[in-house]
Coordinates of C-alpha atoms in Angstrom, one line a residue:
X65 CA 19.8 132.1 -6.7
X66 CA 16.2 131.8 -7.9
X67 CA 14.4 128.9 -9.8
X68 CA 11.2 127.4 -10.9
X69 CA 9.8 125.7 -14.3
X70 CA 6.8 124.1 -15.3
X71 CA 5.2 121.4 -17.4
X72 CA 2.3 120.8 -18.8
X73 CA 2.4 118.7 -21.8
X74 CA 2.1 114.9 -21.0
X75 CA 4.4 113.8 -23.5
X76 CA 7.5 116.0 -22.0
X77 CA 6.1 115.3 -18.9
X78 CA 6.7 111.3 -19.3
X79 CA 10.2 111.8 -20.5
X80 CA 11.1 113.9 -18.2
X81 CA 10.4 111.2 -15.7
X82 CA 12.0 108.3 -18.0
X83 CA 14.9 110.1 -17.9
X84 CA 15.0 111.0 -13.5
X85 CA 14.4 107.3 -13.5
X86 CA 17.3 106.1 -15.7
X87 CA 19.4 108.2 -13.2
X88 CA 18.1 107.2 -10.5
X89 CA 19.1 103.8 -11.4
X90 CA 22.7 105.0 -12.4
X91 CA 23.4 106.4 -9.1
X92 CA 22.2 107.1 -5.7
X93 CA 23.0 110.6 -5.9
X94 CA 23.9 113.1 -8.7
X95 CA 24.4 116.7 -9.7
X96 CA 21.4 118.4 -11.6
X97 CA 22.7 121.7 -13.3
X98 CA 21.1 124.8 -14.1
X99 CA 21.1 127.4 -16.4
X100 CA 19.4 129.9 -18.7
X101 CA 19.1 127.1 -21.7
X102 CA 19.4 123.7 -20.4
X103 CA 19.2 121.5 -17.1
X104 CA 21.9 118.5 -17.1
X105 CA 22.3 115.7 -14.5
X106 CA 25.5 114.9 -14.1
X107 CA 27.5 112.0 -12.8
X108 CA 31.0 112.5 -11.8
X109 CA 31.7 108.8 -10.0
X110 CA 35.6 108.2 -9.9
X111 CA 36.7 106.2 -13.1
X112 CA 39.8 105.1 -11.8
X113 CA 37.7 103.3 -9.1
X114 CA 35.3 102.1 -11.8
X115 CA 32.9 104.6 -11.6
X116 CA 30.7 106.3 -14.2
X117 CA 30.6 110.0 -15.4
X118 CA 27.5 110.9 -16.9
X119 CA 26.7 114.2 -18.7
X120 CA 22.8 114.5 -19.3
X121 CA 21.8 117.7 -21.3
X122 CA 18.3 118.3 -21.6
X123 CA 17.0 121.6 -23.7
X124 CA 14.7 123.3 -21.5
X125 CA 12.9 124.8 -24.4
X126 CA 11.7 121.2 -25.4
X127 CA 10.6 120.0 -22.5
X128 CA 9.5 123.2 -19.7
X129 CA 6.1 126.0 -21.1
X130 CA 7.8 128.5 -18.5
X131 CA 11.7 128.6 -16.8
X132 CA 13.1 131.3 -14.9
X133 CA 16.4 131.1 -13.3
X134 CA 19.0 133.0 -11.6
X135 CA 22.5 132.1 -10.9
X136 CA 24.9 132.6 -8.3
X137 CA 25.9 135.5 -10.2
X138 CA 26.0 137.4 -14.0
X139 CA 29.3 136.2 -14.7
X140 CA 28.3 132.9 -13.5
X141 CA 24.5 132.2 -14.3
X142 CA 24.4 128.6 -13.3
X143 CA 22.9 126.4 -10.6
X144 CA 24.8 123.5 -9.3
X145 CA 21.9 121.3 -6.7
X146 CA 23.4 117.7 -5.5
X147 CA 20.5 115.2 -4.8
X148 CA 19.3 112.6 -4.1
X149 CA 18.3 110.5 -7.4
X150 CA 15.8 108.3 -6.0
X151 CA 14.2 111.2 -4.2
X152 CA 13.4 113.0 -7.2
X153 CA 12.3 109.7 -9.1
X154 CA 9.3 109.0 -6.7
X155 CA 8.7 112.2 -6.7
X156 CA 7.8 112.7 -10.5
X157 CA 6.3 109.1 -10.9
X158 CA 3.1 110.7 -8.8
X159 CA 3.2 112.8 -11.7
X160 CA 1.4 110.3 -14.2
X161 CA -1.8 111.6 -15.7
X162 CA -1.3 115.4 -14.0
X163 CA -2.5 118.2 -15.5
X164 CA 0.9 120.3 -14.3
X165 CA 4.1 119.5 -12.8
X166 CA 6.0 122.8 -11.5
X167 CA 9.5 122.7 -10.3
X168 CA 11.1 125.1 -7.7
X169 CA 14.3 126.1 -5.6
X170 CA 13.0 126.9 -2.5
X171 CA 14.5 127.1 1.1
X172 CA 12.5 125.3 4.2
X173 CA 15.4 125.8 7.0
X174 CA 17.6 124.1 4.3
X175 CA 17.7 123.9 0.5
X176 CA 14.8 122.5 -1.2
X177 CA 13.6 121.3 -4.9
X178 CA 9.9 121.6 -4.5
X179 CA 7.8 119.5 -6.8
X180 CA 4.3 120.2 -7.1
X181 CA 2.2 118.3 -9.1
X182 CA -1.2 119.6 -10.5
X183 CA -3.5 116.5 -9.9
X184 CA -7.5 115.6 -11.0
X185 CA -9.5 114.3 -8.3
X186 CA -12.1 112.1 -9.3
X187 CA -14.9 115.2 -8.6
X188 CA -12.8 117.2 -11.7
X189 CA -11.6 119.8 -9.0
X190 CA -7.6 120.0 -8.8
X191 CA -5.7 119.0 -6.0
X192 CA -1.7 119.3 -5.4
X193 CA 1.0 116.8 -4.4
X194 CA 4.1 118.6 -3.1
X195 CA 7.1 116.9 -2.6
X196 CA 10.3 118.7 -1.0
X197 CA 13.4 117.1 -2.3
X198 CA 16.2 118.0 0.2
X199 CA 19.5 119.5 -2.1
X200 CA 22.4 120.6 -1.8
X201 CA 24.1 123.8 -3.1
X202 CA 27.4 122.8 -4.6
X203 CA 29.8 125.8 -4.4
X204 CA 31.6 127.4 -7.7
X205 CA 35.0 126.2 -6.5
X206 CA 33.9 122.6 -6.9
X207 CA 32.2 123.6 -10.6
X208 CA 35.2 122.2 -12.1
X209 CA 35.0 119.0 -11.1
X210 CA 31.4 118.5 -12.9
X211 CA 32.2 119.5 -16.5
X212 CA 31.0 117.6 -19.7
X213 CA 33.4 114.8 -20.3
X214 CA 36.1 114.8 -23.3
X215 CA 35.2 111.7 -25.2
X216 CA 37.3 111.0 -28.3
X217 CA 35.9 111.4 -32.2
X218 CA 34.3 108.3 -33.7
X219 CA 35.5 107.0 -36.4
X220 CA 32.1 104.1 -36.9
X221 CA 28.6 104.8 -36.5
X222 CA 26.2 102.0 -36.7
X223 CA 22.3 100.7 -36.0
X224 CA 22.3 98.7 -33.3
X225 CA 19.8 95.0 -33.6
X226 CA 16.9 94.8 -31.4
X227 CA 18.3 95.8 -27.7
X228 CA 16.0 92.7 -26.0
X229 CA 17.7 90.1 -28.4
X230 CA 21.1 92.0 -27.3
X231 CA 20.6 91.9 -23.9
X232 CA 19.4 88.0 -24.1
X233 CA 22.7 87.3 -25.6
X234 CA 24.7 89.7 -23.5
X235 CA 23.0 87.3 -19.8
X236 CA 24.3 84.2 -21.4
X237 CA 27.2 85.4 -22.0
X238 CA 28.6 86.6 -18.3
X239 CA 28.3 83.4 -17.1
X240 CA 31.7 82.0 -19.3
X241 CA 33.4 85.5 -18.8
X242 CA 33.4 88.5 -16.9
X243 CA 34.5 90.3 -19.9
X244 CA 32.7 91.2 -23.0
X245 CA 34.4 92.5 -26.2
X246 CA 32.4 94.1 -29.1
X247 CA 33.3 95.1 -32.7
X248 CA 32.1 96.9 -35.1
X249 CA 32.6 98.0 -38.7
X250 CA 31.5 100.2 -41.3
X251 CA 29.8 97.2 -43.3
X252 CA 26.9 97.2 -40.7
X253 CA 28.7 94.2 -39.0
X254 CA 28.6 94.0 -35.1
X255 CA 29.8 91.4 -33.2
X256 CA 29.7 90.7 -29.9
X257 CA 33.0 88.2 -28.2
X258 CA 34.0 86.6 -25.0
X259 CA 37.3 84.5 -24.8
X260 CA 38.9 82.5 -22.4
X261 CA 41.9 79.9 -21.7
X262 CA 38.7 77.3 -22.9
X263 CA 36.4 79.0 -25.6
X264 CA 35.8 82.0 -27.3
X265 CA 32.4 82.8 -28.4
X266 CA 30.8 85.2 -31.3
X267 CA 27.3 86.5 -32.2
X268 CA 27.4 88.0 -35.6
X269 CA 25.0 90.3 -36.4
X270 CA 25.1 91.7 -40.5
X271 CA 23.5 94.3 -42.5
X272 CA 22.6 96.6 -39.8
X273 CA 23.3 99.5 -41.2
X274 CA 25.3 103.2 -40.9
X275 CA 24.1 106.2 -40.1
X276 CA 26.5 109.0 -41.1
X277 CA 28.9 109.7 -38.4
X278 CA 26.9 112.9 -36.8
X279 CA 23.9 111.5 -36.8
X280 CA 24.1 111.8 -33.1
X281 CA 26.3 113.9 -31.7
X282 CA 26.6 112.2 -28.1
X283 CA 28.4 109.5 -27.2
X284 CA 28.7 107.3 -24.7
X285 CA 32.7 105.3 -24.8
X286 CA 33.5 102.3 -22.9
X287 CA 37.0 100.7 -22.4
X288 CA 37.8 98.0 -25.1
X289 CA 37.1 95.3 -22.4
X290 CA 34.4 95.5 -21.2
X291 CA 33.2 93.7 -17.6
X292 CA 30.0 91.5 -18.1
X293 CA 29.0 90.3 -14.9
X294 CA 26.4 92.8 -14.2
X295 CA 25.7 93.3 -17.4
X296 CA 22.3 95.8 -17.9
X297 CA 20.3 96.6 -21.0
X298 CA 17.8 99.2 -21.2
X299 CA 14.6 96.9 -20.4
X300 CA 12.9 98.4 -23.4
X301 CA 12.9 96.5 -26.8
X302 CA 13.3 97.8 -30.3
X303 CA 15.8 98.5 -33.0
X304 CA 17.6 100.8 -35.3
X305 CA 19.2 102.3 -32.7
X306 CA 22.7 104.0 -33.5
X307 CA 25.9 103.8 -31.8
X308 CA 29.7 105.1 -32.5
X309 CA 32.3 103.4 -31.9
X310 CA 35.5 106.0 -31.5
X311 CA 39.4 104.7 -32.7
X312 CA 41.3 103.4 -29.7
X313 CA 43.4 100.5 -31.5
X314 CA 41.3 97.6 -30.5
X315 CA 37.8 96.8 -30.2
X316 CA 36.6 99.9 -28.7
X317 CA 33.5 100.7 -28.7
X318 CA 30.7 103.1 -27.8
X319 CA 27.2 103.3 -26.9
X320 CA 24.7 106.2 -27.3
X321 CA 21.0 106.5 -27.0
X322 CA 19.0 106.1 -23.6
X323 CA 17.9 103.2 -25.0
X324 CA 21.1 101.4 -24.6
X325 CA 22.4 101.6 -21.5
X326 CA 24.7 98.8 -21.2
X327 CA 27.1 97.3 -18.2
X328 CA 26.3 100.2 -15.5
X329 CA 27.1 99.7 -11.8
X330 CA 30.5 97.9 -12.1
X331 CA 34.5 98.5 -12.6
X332 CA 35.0 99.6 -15.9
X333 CA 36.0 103.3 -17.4
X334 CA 32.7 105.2 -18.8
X335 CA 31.8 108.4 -20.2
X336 CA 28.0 108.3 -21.1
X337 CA 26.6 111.7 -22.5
X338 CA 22.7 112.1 -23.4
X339 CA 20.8 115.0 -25.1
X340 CA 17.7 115.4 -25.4

């Protein structure tokens, strides 16, 4: 098994790191996976004990100038590494402002991701951070287990409001319920609900808009009910963000971009998938 890719351009440098720090803060450890086209970080948590499955697909044309890689065999030209999220989070964010960032599968008396980062000293002269990430080879017998997740079609695709004024309303509300219900219709209607024996609660929010189902083709689905009391929205503000909400007889609903990342970290059935 052989890899090793670089980067050079800040701007895929800095989302490559926005996205190992989203994971990082998904889970303590995941499964990066490699092969001739793409790298993906998977997350294969148990849903059943309220875990989340993640399946993060990144193009490695869009993001790496060179990439070279060799699987565990032809018929099977892929890379399966289990690591340590955090680990590879630090690593890149020493990456800020470098000239080059060069990944690599190396062994130092146990599997390694080296990550060497191409750095300008204040006299102009280059110097190099390396970090070594210990990994660990998952075996093709346990490939199965880390596949892309079936999610069902969606049937509603629509811009989501500003995800600050979202995640405001989304705070308020886990302190009446631990569950949070959302709807959403092909008027550009969204609503977001908590009941209980005492009250039930609605923000409205109209005339945001529909992007044609397509628009994106991930999707991230969430059980109709939704647990609320550690309730997370992506930190970052802005709007016009799509989502699709899938037909499960209820309010169902679905959430896509890395900008929304909502309710991660507690019991509830998730399959989030991102492409870059």
């Amino acid at each position: 098994m052989k890899f090793r890719a670089k980067l050079v351009d800040a701007a895929c440098l800095n989302n490559f790191t926005r996205v190992s720090n989203m994971i990082a803060k998904l889970a303590k450890t995941c499964t990066l996976r490699i092969s001739p086209d793409k790298l993906n970080f998977v997350l294969s948590d148990k849903v059943a004990n309220g875990g989340v499955s993640m399946w993060c697909e990144l193009e490695q044309e869009n993001f790496f100038s060179e990439f070279q890689m060799e699987g565990v065999s032809a018929e099977n030209n892929a890379i399966y590494l289990e690591l340590t999220s955090e680990n590879l989070s630090r690593a890149l964010k020493t990456a800020q402002n470098a000239r080059a960032l060069k990944i690599k599968l190396t062994n130092k008396h146990f599997p390694c991701l080296t990550v060497s980062v191409d750095l300008l000293s204040v006299s102009s002269s280059s110097r190099v951070v390396t970090h070594d990430i210990p990994v660990k080879v998952i075996p093709r017998k346990l490939w199965k287990d880390l596949q892309e997740p079936t999610v069902p079609d969606a049937d509603v695709s629509i811009y989501l409001p500003v995800l600050k004024t979202m995640k405001s309303i989304v705070e308020k509300m886990k302190n009446i319920s631990n569950h949070l219900i959302i709807e959403a219709n092909l008027n550009g209607e969204l609503n977001l609900k908590i009941e209980t024996e005492l009250v039930c609660v609605t923000t409205h929010f109209k005339d945001l808009g529909n992007p044609p189902l397509g628009y994106y083709r991930v999707l991230s689905v969430v059980s109709c009910a939704i647990q609320s009391s550690k309730t997370m929205l992506e930190k970052r503000g802005g709007s016009g963000h799509p989502y699709l909400v899938p037909d499960l007889r209820g309010n169902a609903v679905s959430f896509s971009p890395l900008t929304m990342m909502l309710a991660v970290g507690f019991s509830y059935m998730a399959f989030i998938t991102l492409s870059f």
